[in-house]
PDB file of C-alpha atoms in Angstrom:
ATOM      1  CA  MET A 210      40.360 203.375 216.546  1.00  0.00           C
ATOM      2  CA  SER A 211      37.159 204.563 218.144  1.00  0.00           C
ATOM      3  CA  ALA A 212      34.255 202.251 217.446  1.00  0.00           C
ATOM      4  CA  PRO A 213      30.964 203.903 218.451  1.00  0.00           C
ATOM      5  CA  TRP A 214      29.049 200.909 217.184  1.00  0.00           C
ATOM      6  CA  LYS A 215      31.191 198.220 218.806  1.00  0.00           C
ATOM      7  CA  ASP A 216      28.309 197.206 221.078  1.00  0.00           C
ATOM      8  CA  ARG A 217      26.456 196.005 218.017  1.00  0.00           C
ATOM      9  CA  PRO A 218      27.342 192.511 216.698  1.00  0.00           C
ATOM     10  CA  PHE A 219      29.702 192.645 213.785  1.00  0.00           C
ATOM     11  CA  SER A 220      27.622 191.850 210.708  1.00  0.00           C
ATOM     12  CA  VAL A 221      28.806 190.427 207.455  1.00  0.00           C
ATOM     13  CA  ALA A 222      25.442 190.572 205.681  1.00  0.00           C
ATOM     14  CA  ALA A 223      25.778 190.873 201.914  1.00  0.00           C
ATOM     15  CA  LEU A 224      25.417 194.550 201.224  1.00  0.00           C
ATOM     16  CA  PRO A 225      25.802 196.416 197.938  1.00  0.00           C
ATOM     17  CA  GLY A 226      29.399 197.740 197.050  1.00  0.00           C
ATOM     18  CA  TYR A 227      31.149 200.055 194.684  1.00  0.00           C
ATOM     19  CA  ASP A 228      32.427 199.357 191.175  1.00  0.00           C
ATOM     20  CA  SER A 229      31.507 200.018 187.542  1.00  0.00           C
ATOM     21  CA  GLU A 230      31.406 198.043 184.317  1.00  0.00           C
ATOM     22  CA  ASP A 231      33.713 199.907 181.964  1.00  0.00           C
ATOM     23  CA  GLU A 232      36.947 198.364 180.761  1.00  0.00           C
ATOM     24  CA  HIS A 233      38.857 199.340 183.885  1.00  0.00           C
ATOM     25  CA  ASP A 234      36.267 198.497 186.497  1.00  0.00           C
ATOM     26  CA  ALA A 235      34.931 195.392 188.086  1.00  0.00           C
ATOM     27  CA  ILE A 236      31.185 195.879 188.519  1.00  0.00           C
ATOM     28  CA  THR A 237      28.026 197.269 187.028  1.00  0.00           C
ATOM     29  CA  ALA A 238      26.665 200.756 186.567  1.00  0.00           C
ATOM     30  CA  GLU A 239      23.639 199.739 188.633  1.00  0.00           C
ATOM     31  CA  GLU A 240      25.901 199.047 191.560  1.00  0.00           C
ATOM     32  CA  LEU A 241      27.690 202.370 191.116  1.00  0.00           C
ATOM     33  CA  THR A 242      24.468 204.359 191.161  1.00  0.00           C
ATOM     34  CA  GLY A 243      23.005 202.386 194.042  1.00  0.00           C
ATOM     35  CA  THR A 244      20.037 201.039 192.049  1.00  0.00           C
ATOM     36  CA  ALA A 245      21.098 197.434 192.475  1.00  0.00           C
ATOM     37  CA  THR A 246      19.737 195.649 195.532  1.00  0.00           C
ATOM     38  CA  PRO A 247      21.167 192.549 197.213  1.00  0.00           C
ATOM     39  CA  ASP A 248      19.134 189.368 197.038  1.00  0.00           C
ATOM     40  CA  ASP A 249      18.357 189.381 200.733  1.00  0.00           C
ATOM     41  CA  THR A 250      17.538 193.072 201.239  1.00  0.00           C
ATOM     42  CA  ALA A 251      14.502 193.431 203.481  1.00  0.00           C
ATOM     43  CA  ARG A 252      11.574 195.444 202.117  1.00  0.00           C
ATOM     44  CA  VAL A 253      10.587 198.503 204.094  1.00  0.00           C
ATOM     45  CA  PRO A 254       6.931 198.240 205.140  1.00  0.00           C
ATOM     46  CA  ASP A 255       4.453 200.955 204.141  1.00  0.00           C
ATOM     47  CA  ARG A 256       3.744 202.712 207.391  1.00  0.00           C
ATOM     48  CA  THR A 257       1.277 205.243 206.012  1.00  0.00           C
ATOM     49  CA  GLN A 258      -1.581 202.964 207.044  1.00  0.00           C
ATOM     50  CA  TYR A 259      -0.517 203.346 210.661  1.00  0.00           C
ATOM     51  CA  LYS A 260      -0.703 207.165 210.625  1.00  0.00           C
ATOM     52  CA  ARG A 261      -2.514 208.361 213.751  1.00  0.00           C
ATOM     53  CA  PRO A 262      -5.092 211.187 213.537  1.00  0.00           C
ATOM     54  CA  ASN A 263      -3.867 214.544 214.734  1.00  0.00           C
ATOM     55  CA  ALA A 264      -6.662 216.079 216.861  1.00  0.00           C
ATOM     56  CA  PHE A 265      -5.025 219.505 216.884  1.00  0.00           C
ATOM     57  CA  ALA A 266      -4.760 219.579 213.095  1.00  0.00           C
ATOM     58  CA  GLU A 267      -8.400 218.487 212.757  1.00  0.00           C
ATOM     59  CA  LEU A 268      -9.518 221.196 215.195  1.00  0.00           C
ATOM     60  CA  MET A 269      -7.636 223.875 213.253  1.00  0.00           C
ATOM     61  CA  ALA A 270      -9.103 222.615 209.976  1.00  0.00           C
ATOM     62  CA  THR A 271     -12.636 222.850 211.425  1.00  0.00           C
ATOM     63  CA  SER A 272     -11.936 226.352 212.696  1.00  0.00           C
ATOM     64  CA  ALA A 273     -10.700 227.376 209.289  1.00  0.00           C
ATOM     65  CA  ARG A 274     -13.913 226.152 207.688  1.00  0.00           C
ATOM     66  CA  LYS A 275     -16.007 228.113 210.163  1.00  0.00           C
ATOM     67  CA  LYS A 276     -14.054 231.328 209.585  1.00  0.00           C
ATOM     68  CA  PRO A 277     -12.966 231.461 205.973  1.00  0.00           C
ATOM     69  CA  LYS A 278     -10.275 233.955 205.173  1.00  0.00           C
ATOM     70  CA  PRO A 279     -11.357 236.990 203.150  1.00  0.00           C
ATOM     71  CA  GLU A 280     -10.177 237.038 199.581  1.00  0.00           C
ATOM     72  CA  PRO A 281      -7.136 239.276 199.128  1.00  0.00           C
ATOM     73  CA  GLU A 282      -7.422 242.451 197.131  1.00  0.00           C
ATOM     74  CA  PRO A 283      -6.208 242.123 193.535  1.00  0.00           C
ATOM     75  CA  LYS A 284      -2.668 243.268 192.949  1.00  0.00           C
ATOM     76  CA  LEU A 285      -0.749 244.258 189.870  1.00  0.00           C
ATOM     77  CA  ALA A 286       0.941 241.278 188.351  1.00  0.00           C
ATOM     78  CA  VAL A 287       4.669 241.449 188.926  1.00  0.00           C
ATOM     79  CA  LYS A 288       6.917 239.032 187.118  1.00  0.00           C
ATOM     80  CA  PRO A 289       8.960 237.269 189.784  1.00  0.00           C
ATOM     81  CA  THR A 290      12.722 237.133 189.538  1.00  0.00           C
ATOM     82  CA  VAL A 291      13.654 233.515 188.831  1.00  0.00           C
ATOM     83  CA  LYS A 292      17.031 232.480 190.149  1.00  0.00           C
ATOM     84  CA  PRO A 293      18.800 229.835 188.106  1.00  0.00           C
ATOM     85  CA  THR A 294      18.812 226.408 189.726  1.00  0.00           C
ATOM     86  CA  VAL A 295      22.261 225.057 190.313  1.00  0.00           C
ATOM     87  CA  GLN A 296      22.390 221.345 189.555  1.00  0.00           C
ATOM     88  CA  LYS A 297      24.891 219.611 191.796  1.00  0.00           C
ATOM     89  CA  SER A 298      26.331 216.658 189.960  1.00  0.00           C
ATOM     90  CA  ARG A 299      27.327 213.678 192.049  1.00  0.00           C
ATOM     91  CA  ASP A 300      29.906 211.366 190.583  1.00  0.00           C
ATOM     92  CA  PRO A 301      29.118 207.855 191.840  1.00  0.00           C
ATOM     93  CA  ARG A 302      32.845 207.235 191.945  1.00  0.00           C
ATOM     94  CA  ASP A 303      33.012 209.681 194.858  1.00  0.00           C
ATOM     95  CA  GLY A 304      30.782 207.448 196.962  1.00  0.00           C
ATOM     96  CA  LEU A 305      33.471 206.746 199.577  1.00  0.00           C
ATOM     97  CA  LEU A 306      33.909 210.407 200.495  1.00  0.00           C
ATOM     98  CA  GLU A 307      30.909 210.439 202.826  1.00  0.00           C
ATOM     99  CA  TYR A 308      32.447 207.722 204.978  1.00  0.00           C
ATOM    100  CA  ILE A 309      35.832 209.437 205.017  1.00  0.00           C
ATOM    101  CA  GLU A 310      34.560 212.886 206.003  1.00  0.00           C
ATOM    102  CA  LYS A 311      31.618 211.969 208.251  1.00  0.00           C
ATOM    103  CA  PRO A 312      32.235 208.511 209.717  1.00  0.00           C
ATOM    104  CA  GLU A 313      30.567 209.544 212.976  1.00  0.00           C
ATOM    105  CA  THR A 314      27.213 209.556 211.180  1.00  0.00           C
ATOM    106  CA  ASN A 315      27.752 205.883 210.255  1.00  0.00           C
ATOM    107  CA  PRO A 316      26.252 206.159 206.741  1.00  0.00           C
ATOM    108  CA  GLY A 317      24.227 203.078 205.928  1.00  0.00           C
ATOM    109  CA  GLY A 318      25.396 201.417 209.145  1.00  0.00           C
ATOM    110  CA  ARG A 319      28.577 200.280 207.373  1.00  0.00           C
ATOM    111  CA  VAL A 320      31.277 201.935 209.499  1.00  0.00           C
ATOM    112  CA  VAL A 321      33.195 199.359 211.535  1.00  0.00           C
ATOM    113  CA  GLU A 322      35.650 201.731 213.236  1.00  0.00           C
ATOM    114  CA  TYR A 323      37.452 205.002 212.662  1.00  0.00           C
ATOM    115  CA  ASP A 324      39.947 207.472 214.078  1.00  0.00           C
ATOM    116  CA  ASP A 325      41.594 210.676 212.854  1.00  0.00           C
ATOM    117  CA  ASP A 326      43.657 208.858 210.217  1.00  0.00           C
ATOM    118  CA  PHE A 327      41.553 205.987 208.852  1.00  0.00           C
ATOM    119  CA  VAL A 328      38.001 204.707 208.471  1.00  0.00           C
ATOM    120  CA  VAL A 329      37.065 201.052 208.116  1.00  0.00           C
ATOM    121  CA  ILE A 330      33.777 200.175 206.425  1.00  0.00           C
ATOM    122  CA  ARG A 331      32.024 197.084 205.117  1.00  0.00           C
ATOM    123  CA  ASP A 332      31.959 197.099 201.324  1.00  0.00           C
ATOM    124  CA  MET A 333      28.506 197.992 200.030  1.00  0.00           C
ATOM    125  CA  TYR A 334      28.667 195.158 197.471  1.00  0.00           C
ATOM    126  CA  PRO A 335      30.865 192.540 199.173  1.00  0.00           C
ATOM    127  CA  LYS A 336      32.484 189.963 196.928  1.00  0.00           C
ATOM    128  CA  ALA A 337      33.085 187.479 199.762  1.00  0.00           C
ATOM    129  CA  THR A 338      31.674 186.484 203.135  1.00  0.00           C
ATOM    130  CA  VAL A 339      33.606 189.318 204.788  1.00  0.00           C
ATOM    131  CA  HIS A 340      34.747 192.319 202.723  1.00  0.00           C
ATOM    132  CA  LEU A 341      36.148 195.458 204.364  1.00  0.00           C
ATOM    133  CA  LEU A 342      37.642 198.674 203.008  1.00  0.00           C
ATOM    134  CA  LEU A 343      40.375 200.696 204.704  1.00  0.00           C
ATOM    135  CA  LEU A 344      40.073 204.406 203.822  1.00  0.00           C
ATOM    136  CA  PRO A 345      42.788 206.973 204.664  1.00  0.00           C
ATOM    137  CA  ARG A 346      41.417 210.349 205.778  1.00  0.00           C
ATOM    138  CA  ASP A 347      44.336 212.559 204.742  1.00  0.00           C
ATOM    139  CA  PRO A 348      42.952 214.819 201.945  1.00  0.00           C
ATOM    140  CA  SER A 349      46.337 214.791 200.230  1.00  0.00           C
ATOM    141  CA  LEU A 350      45.879 211.050 199.656  1.00  0.00           C
ATOM    142  CA  TYR A 351      42.266 211.096 198.493  1.00  0.00           C
ATOM    143  CA  THR A 352      42.824 210.831 194.757  1.00  0.00           C
ATOM    144  CA  GLN A 353      46.340 209.421 194.582  1.00  0.00           C
ATOM    145  CA  HIS A 354      46.758 206.178 192.692  1.00  0.00           C
ATOM    146  CA  PRO A 355      47.227 203.351 195.220  1.00  0.00           C
ATOM    147  CA  LEU A 356      50.060 201.672 193.315  1.00  0.00           C
ATOM    148  CA  HIS A 357      52.092 204.872 193.299  1.00  0.00           C
ATOM    149  CA  VAL A 358      51.447 206.057 196.837  1.00  0.00           C
ATOM    150  CA  LEU A 359      52.080 202.621 198.368  1.00  0.00           C
ATOM    151  CA  SER A 360      55.305 202.327 196.376  1.00  0.00           C
ATOM    152  CA  GLU A 361      56.619 205.843 196.935  1.00  0.00           C
ATOM    153  CA  GLN A 362      55.653 206.644 200.536  1.00  0.00           C
ATOM    154  CA  PRO A 363      57.253 204.061 202.851  1.00  0.00           C
ATOM    155  CA  ALA A 364      55.822 205.604 206.028  1.00  0.00           C
ATOM    156  CA  PHE A 365      52.300 205.388 204.651  1.00  0.00           C
ATOM    157  CA  LEU A 366      52.869 201.810 203.470  1.00  0.00           C
ATOM    158  CA  ALA A 367      54.094 200.842 206.937  1.00  0.00           C
ATOM    159  CA  GLU A 368      51.022 202.369 208.577  1.00  0.00           C
ATOM    160  CA  VAL A 369      48.677 200.656 206.122  1.00  0.00           C
ATOM    161  CA  ARG A 370      50.367 197.314 206.776  1.00  0.00           C
ATOM    162  CA  THR A 371      49.925 197.747 210.523  1.00  0.00           C
ATOM    163  CA  ARG A 372      46.249 198.574 210.109  1.00  0.00           C
ATOM    164  CA  VAL A 373      45.651 195.762 207.649  1.00  0.00           C
ATOM    165  CA  GLU A 374      47.198 193.150 209.948  1.00  0.00           C
ATOM    166  CA  LYS A 375      44.685 194.087 212.638  1.00  0.00           C
ATOM    167  CA  LEU A 376      41.840 193.983 210.138  1.00  0.00           C
ATOM    168  CA  LYS A 377      42.926 190.591 208.837  1.00  0.00           C
ATOM    169  CA  ALA A 378      42.710 189.323 212.408  1.00  0.00           C
ATOM    170  CA  LEU A 379      39.213 190.815 212.661  1.00  0.00           C
ATOM    171  CA  VAL A 380      38.115 189.121 209.422  1.00  0.00           C
ATOM    172  CA  ALA A 381      39.670 185.834 210.561  1.00  0.00           C
ATOM    173  CA  SER A 382      37.803 186.072 213.848  1.00  0.00           C
ATOM    174  CA  GLU A 383      34.532 186.596 211.997  1.00  0.00           C
ATOM    175  CA  LEU A 384      35.206 183.611 209.737  1.00  0.00           C
ATOM    176  CA  ARG A 385      35.837 181.478 212.811  1.00  0.00           C
ATOM    177  CA  ARG A 386      32.598 182.701 214.368  1.00  0.00           C
ATOM    178  CA  LEU A 387      30.665 181.840 211.208  1.00  0.00           C
ATOM    179  CA  TYR A 388      32.288 178.575 210.178  1.00  0.00           C
ATOM    180  CA  GLY A 389      34.400 177.328 213.089  1.00  0.00           C
ATOM    181  CA  ALA A 390      31.752 174.889 214.309  1.00  0.00           C
ATOM    182  CA  SER A 391      31.706 173.090 210.923  1.00  0.00           C
ATOM    183  CA  SER A 392      35.475 173.167 210.320  1.00  0.00           C
ATOM    184  CA  ALA A 393      37.287 169.874 211.010  1.00  0.00           C
ATOM    185  CA  SER A 394      40.680 171.554 211.464  1.00  0.00           C
ATOM    186  CA  ASP A 395      39.191 174.028 213.934  1.00  0.00           C
ATOM    187  CA  ALA A 396      37.610 171.307 216.092  1.00  0.00           C
ATOM    188  CA  PRO A 397      40.412 171.257 218.741  1.00  0.00           C
ATOM    189  CA  TYR A 398      39.999 174.999 219.262  1.00  0.00           C
ATOM    190  CA  GLN A 399      36.209 174.818 219.364  1.00  0.00           C
ATOM    191  CA  THR A 400      36.207 171.951 221.871  1.00  0.00           C
ATOM    192  CA  ALA A 401      38.735 173.644 224.146  1.00  0.00           C
ATOM    193  CA  LEU A 402      36.838 176.923 223.961  1.00  0.00           C
ATOM    194  CA  GLU A 403      33.562 175.264 224.930  1.00  0.00           C
ATOM    195  CA  GLU A 404      35.199 173.573 227.931  1.00  0.00           C
ATOM    196  CA  LEU A 405      36.880 176.803 228.962  1.00  0.00           C
ATOM    197  CA  MET A 406      33.702 178.845 228.797  1.00  0.00           C
ATOM    198  CA  SER A 407      31.771 176.158 230.673  1.00  0.00           C
ATOM    199  CA  SER A 408      34.131 176.318 233.644  1.00  0.00           C
ATOM    200  CA  PRO A 409      32.934 178.009 236.855  1.00  0.00           C
ATOM    201  CA  ASP A 410      35.313 180.931 236.382  1.00  0.00           C
ATOM    202  CA  PRO A 411      36.082 181.434 232.664  1.00  0.00           C
ATOM    203  CA  PRO A 412      39.060 183.725 231.993  1.00  0.00           C
ATOM    204  CA  PRO A 413      38.563 187.146 230.375  1.00  0.00           C
ATOM    205  CA  ALA A 414      39.015 187.437 226.626  1.00  0.00           C
ATOM    206  CA  PRO A 415      42.597 188.841 226.705  1.00  0.00           C
ATOM    207  CA  GLU A 416      43.806 185.751 228.597  1.00  0.00           C
ATOM    208  CA  ARG A 417      41.780 183.249 226.619  1.00  0.00           C
ATOM    209  CA  ALA A 418      43.975 182.941 223.510  1.00  0.00           C
ATOM    210  CA  ALA A 419      46.997 181.672 225.441  1.00  0.00           C
ATOM    211  CA  LEU A 420      44.916 178.850 226.929  1.00  0.00           C
ATOM    212  CA  LEU A 421      43.516 177.575 223.630  1.00  0.00           C
ATOM    213  CA  PRO A 422      45.079 175.467 220.852  1.00  0.00           C
ATOM    214  CA  PRO A 423      45.592 177.299 217.533  1.00  0.00           C
ATOM    215  CA  GLY A 424      42.997 175.397 215.544  1.00  0.00           C
ATOM    216  CA  ARG A 425      42.482 176.388 211.903  1.00  0.00           C
ATOM    217  CA  ASP A 426      44.707 179.076 210.432  1.00  0.00           C
ATOM    218  CA  TRP A 427      41.890 181.479 209.587  1.00  0.00           C
ATOM    219  CA  PRO A 428      44.185 184.451 208.783  1.00  0.00           C
ATOM    220  CA  GLN A 429      45.496 182.581 205.732  1.00  0.00           C
ATOM    221  CA  GLU A 430      41.947 182.717 204.360  1.00  0.00           C
ATOM    222  CA  VAL A 431      42.142 186.524 204.151  1.00  0.00           C
ATOM    223  CA  VAL A 432      43.625 188.618 201.332  1.00  0.00           C
ATOM    224  CA  ALA A 433      44.416 192.327 201.217  1.00  0.00           C
ATOM    225  CA  GLY A 434      45.343 194.554 198.320  1.00  0.00           C
ATOM    226  CA  VAL A 435      44.417 197.295 195.862  1.00  0.00           C
ATOM    227  CA  HIS A 436      43.250 197.282 192.251  1.00  0.00           C
ATOM    228  CA  THR A 437      45.501 198.411 189.429  1.00  0.00           C
ATOM    229  CA  HIS A 438      42.565 200.465 188.132  1.00  0.00           C
ATOM    230  CA  PRO A 439      40.337 201.318 191.127  1.00  0.00           C
ATOM    231  CA  SER A 440      36.657 201.789 190.409  1.00  0.00           C
ATOM    232  CA  MET A 441      36.298 204.508 193.070  1.00  0.00           C
ATOM    233  CA  ASN A 442      38.015 207.896 193.097  1.00  0.00           C
ATOM    234  CA  HIS A 443      39.180 207.806 196.705  1.00  0.00           C
ATOM    235  CA  LEU A 444      42.085 205.679 197.858  1.00  0.00           C
ATOM    236  CA  HIS A 445      40.989 202.423 199.485  1.00  0.00           C
ATOM    237  CA  VAL A 446      42.443 199.043 200.412  1.00  0.00           C
ATOM    238  CA  HIS A 447      40.421 195.820 200.180  1.00  0.00           C
ATOM    239  CA  ILE A 448      40.546 193.252 203.004  1.00  0.00           C
ATOM    240  CA  LEU A 449      38.361 190.228 202.310  1.00  0.00           C
ATOM    241  CA  SER A 450      37.994 186.491 202.768  1.00  0.00           C
ATOM    242  CA  ARG A 451      39.156 184.641 199.691  1.00  0.00           C
ATOM    243  CA  GLU A 452      36.281 182.223 199.049  1.00  0.00           C
ATOM    244  CA  MET A 453      34.227 184.648 196.865  1.00  0.00           C
ATOM    245  CA  HIS A 454      30.973 183.461 198.412  1.00  0.00           C
ATOM    246  CA  SER A 455      28.538 186.341 197.907  1.00  0.00           C
ATOM    247  CA  ALA A 456      25.292 187.130 196.142  1.00  0.00           C
ATOM    248  CA  CYS A 457      27.017 190.285 194.863  1.00  0.00           C
ATOM    249  CA  MET A 458      29.608 188.308 192.890  1.00  0.00           C
ATOM    250  CA  LYS A 459      27.596 188.381 189.660  1.00  0.00           C
ATOM    251  CA  HIS A 460      29.969 188.906 186.735  1.00  0.00           C
ATOM    252  CA  LYS A 461      33.231 187.716 185.278  1.00  0.00           C
ATOM    253  CA  LYS A 462      34.909 191.021 186.106  1.00  0.00           C
ATOM    254  CA  HIS A 463      33.895 190.642 189.746  1.00  0.00           C
ATOM    255  CA  TYR A 464      35.813 187.401 189.941  1.00  0.00           C
ATOM    256  CA  LEU A 465      38.830 188.443 187.882  1.00  0.00           C
ATOM    257  CA  SER A 466      39.287 191.681 189.818  1.00  0.00           C
ATOM    258  CA  PHE A 467      40.007 189.744 193.028  1.00  0.00           C
ATOM    259  CA  HIS A 468      41.561 186.498 191.798  1.00  0.00           C
ATOM    260  CA  THR A 469      44.099 187.643 189.223  1.00  0.00           C
ATOM    261  CA  SER A 470      47.081 189.964 189.179  1.00  0.00           C
ATOM    262  CA  PHE A 471      44.595 192.834 188.725  1.00  0.00           C
ATOM    263  CA  LEU A 472      44.591 192.837 192.543  1.00  0.00           C
ATOM    264  CA  VAL A 473      48.039 193.861 193.768  1.00  0.00           C
ATOM    265  CA  GLN A 474      48.400 192.312 197.194  1.00  0.00           C
ATOM    266  CA  LEU A 475      49.838 194.385 199.994  1.00  0.00           C
ATOM    267  CA  ASP A 476      52.914 192.202 200.480  1.00  0.00           C
ATOM    268  CA  GLU A 477      53.986 192.987 196.881  1.00  0.00           C
ATOM    269  CA  PHE A 478      54.733 196.615 197.741  1.00  0.00           C
ATOM    270  CA  PRO A 479      56.757 198.655 197.103  1.00  0.00           C
ATOM    271  CA  LEU A 480      56.691 198.119 193.338  1.00  0.00           C
ATOM    272  CA  GLU A 481      59.608 198.982 191.098  1.00  0.00           C
ATOM    273  CA  PRO A 482      58.979 202.155 189.026  1.00  0.00           C
ATOM    274  CA  LYS A 483      58.815 200.194 185.752  1.00  0.00           C
ATOM    275  CA  SER A 484      56.982 197.207 187.166  1.00  0.00           C
ATOM    276  CA  LYS A 485      54.534 195.420 184.854  1.00  0.00           C
ATOM    277  CA  ARG A 486      52.065 195.474 187.752  1.00  0.00           C
ATOM    278  CA  PHE A 487      51.184 199.037 186.724  1.00  0.00           C
ATOM    279  CA  ARG A 488      49.883 197.702 183.389  1.00  0.00           C
ATOM    280  CA  PRO A 489      47.457 194.802 183.834  1.00  0.00           C
ATOM    281  CA  GLY A 490      46.766 194.449 180.123  1.00  0.00           C
ATOM    282  CA  ASP A 491      43.458 193.208 178.728  1.00  0.00           C
ATOM    283  CA  TRP A 492      42.411 191.694 182.044  1.00  0.00           C
ATOM    284  CA  PRO A 493      38.607 191.477 181.402  1.00  0.00           C
ATOM    285  CA  ASN A 494      39.342 188.891 178.686  1.00  0.00           C
ATOM    286  CA  TRP A 495      41.461 186.652 180.883  1.00  0.00           C
ATOM    287  CA  ASP A 496      40.223 183.153 181.605  1.00  0.00           C
ATOM    288  CA  MET A 497      38.698 182.468 185.006  1.00  0.00           C
ATOM    289  CA  GLU A 498      40.345 179.835 187.199  1.00  0.00           C
ATOM    290  CA  CYS A 499      39.009 178.425 190.442  1.00  0.00           C
ATOM    291  CA  TRP A 500      40.853 180.018 193.340  1.00  0.00           C
ATOM    292  CA  ARG A 501      40.948 176.687 195.183  1.00  0.00           C
ATOM    293  CA  CYS A 502      41.512 173.886 192.657  1.00  0.00           C
ATOM    294  CA  GLY A 503      42.867 175.871 189.699  1.00  0.00           C
ATOM    295  CA  LYS A 504      40.409 174.497 187.154  1.00  0.00           C
ATOM    296  CA  SER A 505      39.903 176.847 184.201  1.00  0.00           C
ATOM    297  CA  TYR A 506      36.409 177.968 183.243  1.00  0.00           C
ATOM    298  CA  GLY A 507      37.335 180.396 180.463  1.00  0.00           C
ATOM    299  CA  ASN A 508      34.405 182.766 180.022  1.00  0.00           C
ATOM    300  CA  GLN A 509      31.828 180.413 181.532  1.00  0.00           C
ATOM    301  CA  PHE A 510      30.863 182.436 184.574  1.00  0.00           C
ATOM    302  CA  ALA A 511      27.655 180.510 185.353  1.00  0.00           C
ATOM    303  CA  ALA A 512      29.588 177.239 185.407  1.00  0.00           C
ATOM    304  CA  LEU A 513      32.266 178.776 187.611  1.00  0.00           C
ATOM    305  CA  LYS A 514      29.630 180.106 189.997  1.00  0.00           C
ATOM    306  CA  ARG A 515      28.120 176.629 190.418  1.00  0.00           C
ATOM    307  CA  HIS A 516      31.565 175.193 190.969  1.00  0.00           C
ATOM    308  CA  LEU A 517      32.414 177.843 193.563  1.00  0.00           C
ATOM    309  CA  GLU A 518      29.328 176.924 195.597  1.00  0.00           C
ATOM    310  CA  LYS A 519      30.612 173.357 195.883  1.00  0.00           C
ATOM    311  CA  GLU A 520      34.108 174.555 196.679  1.00  0.00           C
ATOM    312  CA  PHE A 521      32.714 176.836 199.362  1.00  0.00           C
ATOM    313  CA  GLU A 522      31.058 173.919 201.161  1.00  0.00           C
ATOM    314  CA  THR A 523      34.282 171.944 201.049  1.00  0.00           C
ATOM    315  CA  TRP A 524      36.346 174.950 202.119  1.00  0.00           C
ATOM    316  CA  LYS A 525      34.305 175.824 205.172  1.00  0.00           C
ATOM    317  CA  ASN A 526      34.347 172.187 206.372  1.00  0.00           C
ATOM    318  CA  GLU A 527      38.114 171.721 206.030  1.00  0.00           C
TER     319      GLU A 527
END
């Protein structure tokens, strides 16, 4: 994939994402319409106070005062022809289309990479430390249901799996960059890497991996899949770290949509035609269970959220 922004550091800042709050969706209407703002969004300063005087404009204004224009002669009143205004409705569920059709413009700075077949973006409302979306660019796939297309088109499934494996490695690399220094199981890798990079002639990146111990298995901390009832109209695959550590994880549905069978993981495909995975049932009323220890919290989201913060600290230090 081409990556016109690869010179910029890969960011995993918590940014807003797409979903809605009806019975088949995982997040709020505010998030869908873009009115929700992440907790750490920087405020844009008011720059009107820095507006510099325009000498040319002032000169023209002075000239106009010196030479006022003559009043126009009265004309017969003619009723103007009013053309009807066409209101263009924008379905918030079509929010991914801009990234698919114009990734080169890097809308919102969220495009990670793209080529003729796929676009990879950071989810606008991430539900974990790292949360990416893989978007196919083939118009014939835009509005197909992910469970059907991934079950019925083996060539497409194979291509998605290839892409997702690379993205899982990218997410794992970012997790290591963020948390490797505090991870006990990653200490051998971190120590060896520091010694290697401190040598007089450190090897280039492609040769580095073979010279380092494996350290922590960061790829196992990454999940990939699709929702049984996607909240967005255009086909997309989620690739995210599994710890659910994000300011945008605010509701029960947020949690259930990624840590229950509502998320069909990529290694489950292809599904059988009559598979129960096509019918998730009354999933918003399911009990919440900690992804790490399995403790049930029922409907007590606030209690689960506090528990997840503790689990996150333990997880990153493992």
